[in-house]
PDB file of C-alpha atoms in Angstrom:
ATOM      1  CA  MET A   1       0.000   0.000   0.000  1.00 83.00           C
ATOM      2  CA  VAL A   2       1.210   3.513  -0.758  1.00 89.00           C
ATOM      3  CA  LEU A   3      -0.131   6.464   1.210  1.00 91.00           C
ATOM      4  CA  SER A   4       1.292   9.883   0.441  1.00 92.00           C
ATOM      5  CA  VAL A   5       0.419  13.064   2.342  1.00 92.00           C
ATOM      6  CA  LYS A   6       1.974  16.492   2.685  1.00 93.00           C
ATOM      7  CA  THR A   7       2.641  18.039   6.062  1.00 93.00           C
ATOM      8  CA  LYS A   8       4.632  20.942   7.414  1.00 93.00           C
ATOM      9  CA  ILE A   9       7.577  20.992   9.792  1.00 94.00           C
ATOM     10  CA  GLY A  10       6.625  22.999  12.888  1.00 94.00           C
ATOM     11  CA  LYS A  11       8.534  24.931  15.514  1.00 96.00           C
ATOM     12  CA  ARG A  12      11.722  23.245  16.707  1.00 96.00           C
ATOM     13  CA  ARG A  13      11.562  21.022  13.596  1.00 95.00           C
ATOM     14  CA  VAL A  14       8.593  19.045  14.932  1.00 94.00           C
ATOM     15  CA  LEU A  15       7.070  16.718  12.356  1.00 92.00           C
ATOM     16  CA  VAL A  16       3.367  16.107  12.934  1.00 92.00           C
ATOM     17  CA  ILE A  17       2.223  12.786  11.518  1.00 94.00           C
ATOM     18  CA  PRO A  18      -1.233  13.164   9.964  1.00 94.00           C
ATOM     19  CA  LYS A  19      -4.038  11.209  11.633  1.00 95.00           C
ATOM     20  CA  LYS A  20      -4.657   8.999   8.597  1.00 95.00           C
ATOM     21  CA  VAL A  21      -0.986   7.954   8.485  1.00 94.00           C
ATOM     22  CA  ALA A  22      -0.845   7.327  12.243  1.00 95.00           C
ATOM     23  CA  GLU A  23      -4.005   5.207  12.120  1.00 94.00           C
ATOM     24  CA  THR A  24      -2.715   3.230   9.142  1.00 93.00           C
ATOM     25  CA  LEU A  25       0.543   2.454  10.958  1.00 90.00           C
ATOM     26  CA  LYS A  26      -1.181   1.988  14.337  1.00 88.00           C
ATOM     27  CA  ILE A  27       1.048   4.531  16.058  1.00 91.00           C
ATOM     28  CA  GLU A  28       0.002   6.971  18.744  1.00 90.00           C
ATOM     29  CA  GLU A  29       1.523   9.471  21.127  1.00 92.00           C
ATOM     30  CA  GLY A  30       4.451   7.827  22.877  1.00 90.00           C
ATOM     31  CA  SER A  31       5.089   5.252  20.136  1.00 90.00           C
ATOM     32  CA  MET A  32       8.759   4.688  19.345  1.00 90.00           C
ATOM     33  CA  VAL A  33       9.904   5.195  15.759  1.00 94.00           C
ATOM     34  CA  GLU A  34      13.149   4.782  13.863  1.00 94.00           C
ATOM     35  CA  ILE A  35      14.116   7.664  11.581  1.00 95.00           C
ATOM     36  CA  THR A  36      16.399   6.909   8.640  1.00 97.00           C
ATOM     37  CA  VAL A  37      17.788   9.326   6.072  1.00 97.00           C
ATOM     38  CA  LYS A  38      18.246   7.699   2.678  1.00 95.00           C
ATOM     39  CA  ASP A  39      19.601   9.957  -0.054  1.00 96.00           C
ATOM     40  CA  ASP A  40      17.170  12.890   0.046  1.00 95.00           C
ATOM     41  CA  SER A  41      14.344  10.996   1.769  1.00 94.00           C
ATOM     42  CA  LEU A  42      13.273  10.617   5.366  1.00 93.00           C
ATOM     43  CA  VAL A  43      11.922   7.202   6.388  1.00 92.00           C
ATOM     44  CA  VAL A  44       9.985   6.921   9.644  1.00 92.00           C
ATOM     45  CA  LYS A  45       9.379   3.339  10.745  1.00 92.00           C
ATOM     46  CA  PRO A  46       7.479   2.219  13.864  1.00 92.00           C
ATOM     47  CA  ILE A  47       9.441   0.191  16.412  1.00 88.00           C
ATOM     48  CA  ARG A  48       7.155  -2.521  17.703  1.00 85.00           C
ATOM     49  CA  ASP A  49       7.480  -3.862  21.232  1.00 83.00           C
ATOM     50  CA  ALA A  50       6.678  -7.416  22.299  1.00 80.00           C
ATOM     51  CA  VAL A  51       3.177  -6.528  23.513  1.00 80.00           C
ATOM     52  CA  TRP A  52       2.241  -4.847  20.222  1.00 76.00           C
ATOM     53  CA  LEU A  53       3.619  -7.770  18.249  1.00 76.00           C
ATOM     54  CA  SER A  54       1.678 -10.286  20.337  1.00 79.00           C
ATOM     55  CA  LEU A  55      -1.570  -8.377  19.782  1.00 79.00           C
ATOM     56  CA  TYR A  56      -1.229  -7.198  16.175  1.00 78.00           C
ATOM     57  CA  GLY A  57       1.850  -8.801  14.647  1.00 78.00           C
ATOM     58  CA  LYS A  58       2.046 -11.650  12.201  1.00 80.00           C
ATOM     59  CA  LYS A  59       1.559 -14.988  13.893  1.00 77.00           C
ATOM     60  CA  PHE A  60       4.341 -17.443  13.131  1.00 77.00           C
ATOM     61  CA  LYS A  61       3.091 -20.488  14.967  1.00 79.00           C
ATOM     62  CA  HIS A  62       0.127 -21.649  17.003  1.00 83.00           C
ATOM     63  CA  ILE A  63       1.039 -22.693  20.537  1.00 85.00           C
ATOM     64  CA  THR A  64      -1.159 -24.248  23.194  1.00 90.00           C
ATOM     65  CA  PHE A  65      -1.251 -23.075  26.780  1.00 90.00           C
ATOM     66  CA  ASP A  66       0.373 -26.331  27.917  1.00 93.00           C
ATOM     67  CA  GLU A  67       3.263 -25.814  25.470  1.00 91.00           C
ATOM     68  CA  LEU A  68       3.661 -22.241  26.679  1.00 89.00           C
ATOM     69  CA  GLU A  69       3.683 -23.304  30.321  1.00 93.00           C
ATOM     70  CA  SER A  70       6.200 -26.070  29.625  1.00 93.00           C
ATOM     71  CA  GLU A  71       8.532 -23.654  27.816  1.00 92.00           C
ATOM     72  CA  SER A  72       8.172 -21.123  30.635  1.00 93.00           C
ATOM     73  CA  ILE A  73       9.155 -23.703  33.258  1.00 94.00           C
ATOM     74  CA  GLU A  74      12.127 -24.816  31.161  1.00 93.00           C
ATOM     75  CA  GLN A  75      13.351 -21.230  30.743  1.00 93.00           C
ATOM     76  CA  GLN A  76      12.929 -20.513  34.458  1.00 94.00           C
ATOM     77  CA  GLU A  77      14.933 -23.617  35.364  1.00 93.00           C
ATOM     78  CA  ARG A  78      17.676 -22.649  32.917  1.00 91.00           C
ATOM     79  CA  TYR A  79      17.773 -19.108  34.296  1.00 90.00           C
ATOM     80  CA  SER A  80      17.860 -20.412  37.881  1.00 90.00           C
ATOM     81  CA  LYS A  81      20.827 -22.692  37.093  1.00 86.00           C
ATOM     82  CA  GLU A  82      22.698 -19.845  35.368  1.00 83.00           C
ATOM     83  CA  THR A  83      22.235 -17.446  38.278  1.00 82.00           C
ATOM     84  CA  GLN A  84      23.217 -20.069  40.853  1.00 81.00           C
ATOM     85  CA  SER A  85      26.442 -20.888  39.013  1.00 71.00           C
ATOM     86  CA  THR A  86      27.540 -17.224  39.067  1.00 63.00           C
ATOM     87  CA  ASP A  87      27.091 -16.856  42.858  1.00 60.00           C
TER      88      ASP A  87
END
């Protein structure tokens, strides 16, 4: 999808992202973004955290609650062993 809008740079070089663009990208006040300069273009890309990805991101695999619990226990045991060995 291509969405192109024009906006103006405000005081202190503030770039206001138009509502339609923000809604399309699912970003809101406080969202983290990565800004890249490529040649004479500015690319603004949302940085997604784990919570956002779990709610809206592409699903890679279906996992049951039992599988999740088993993996959690395994990771906790591994972490516990690692922290005990450093004491």
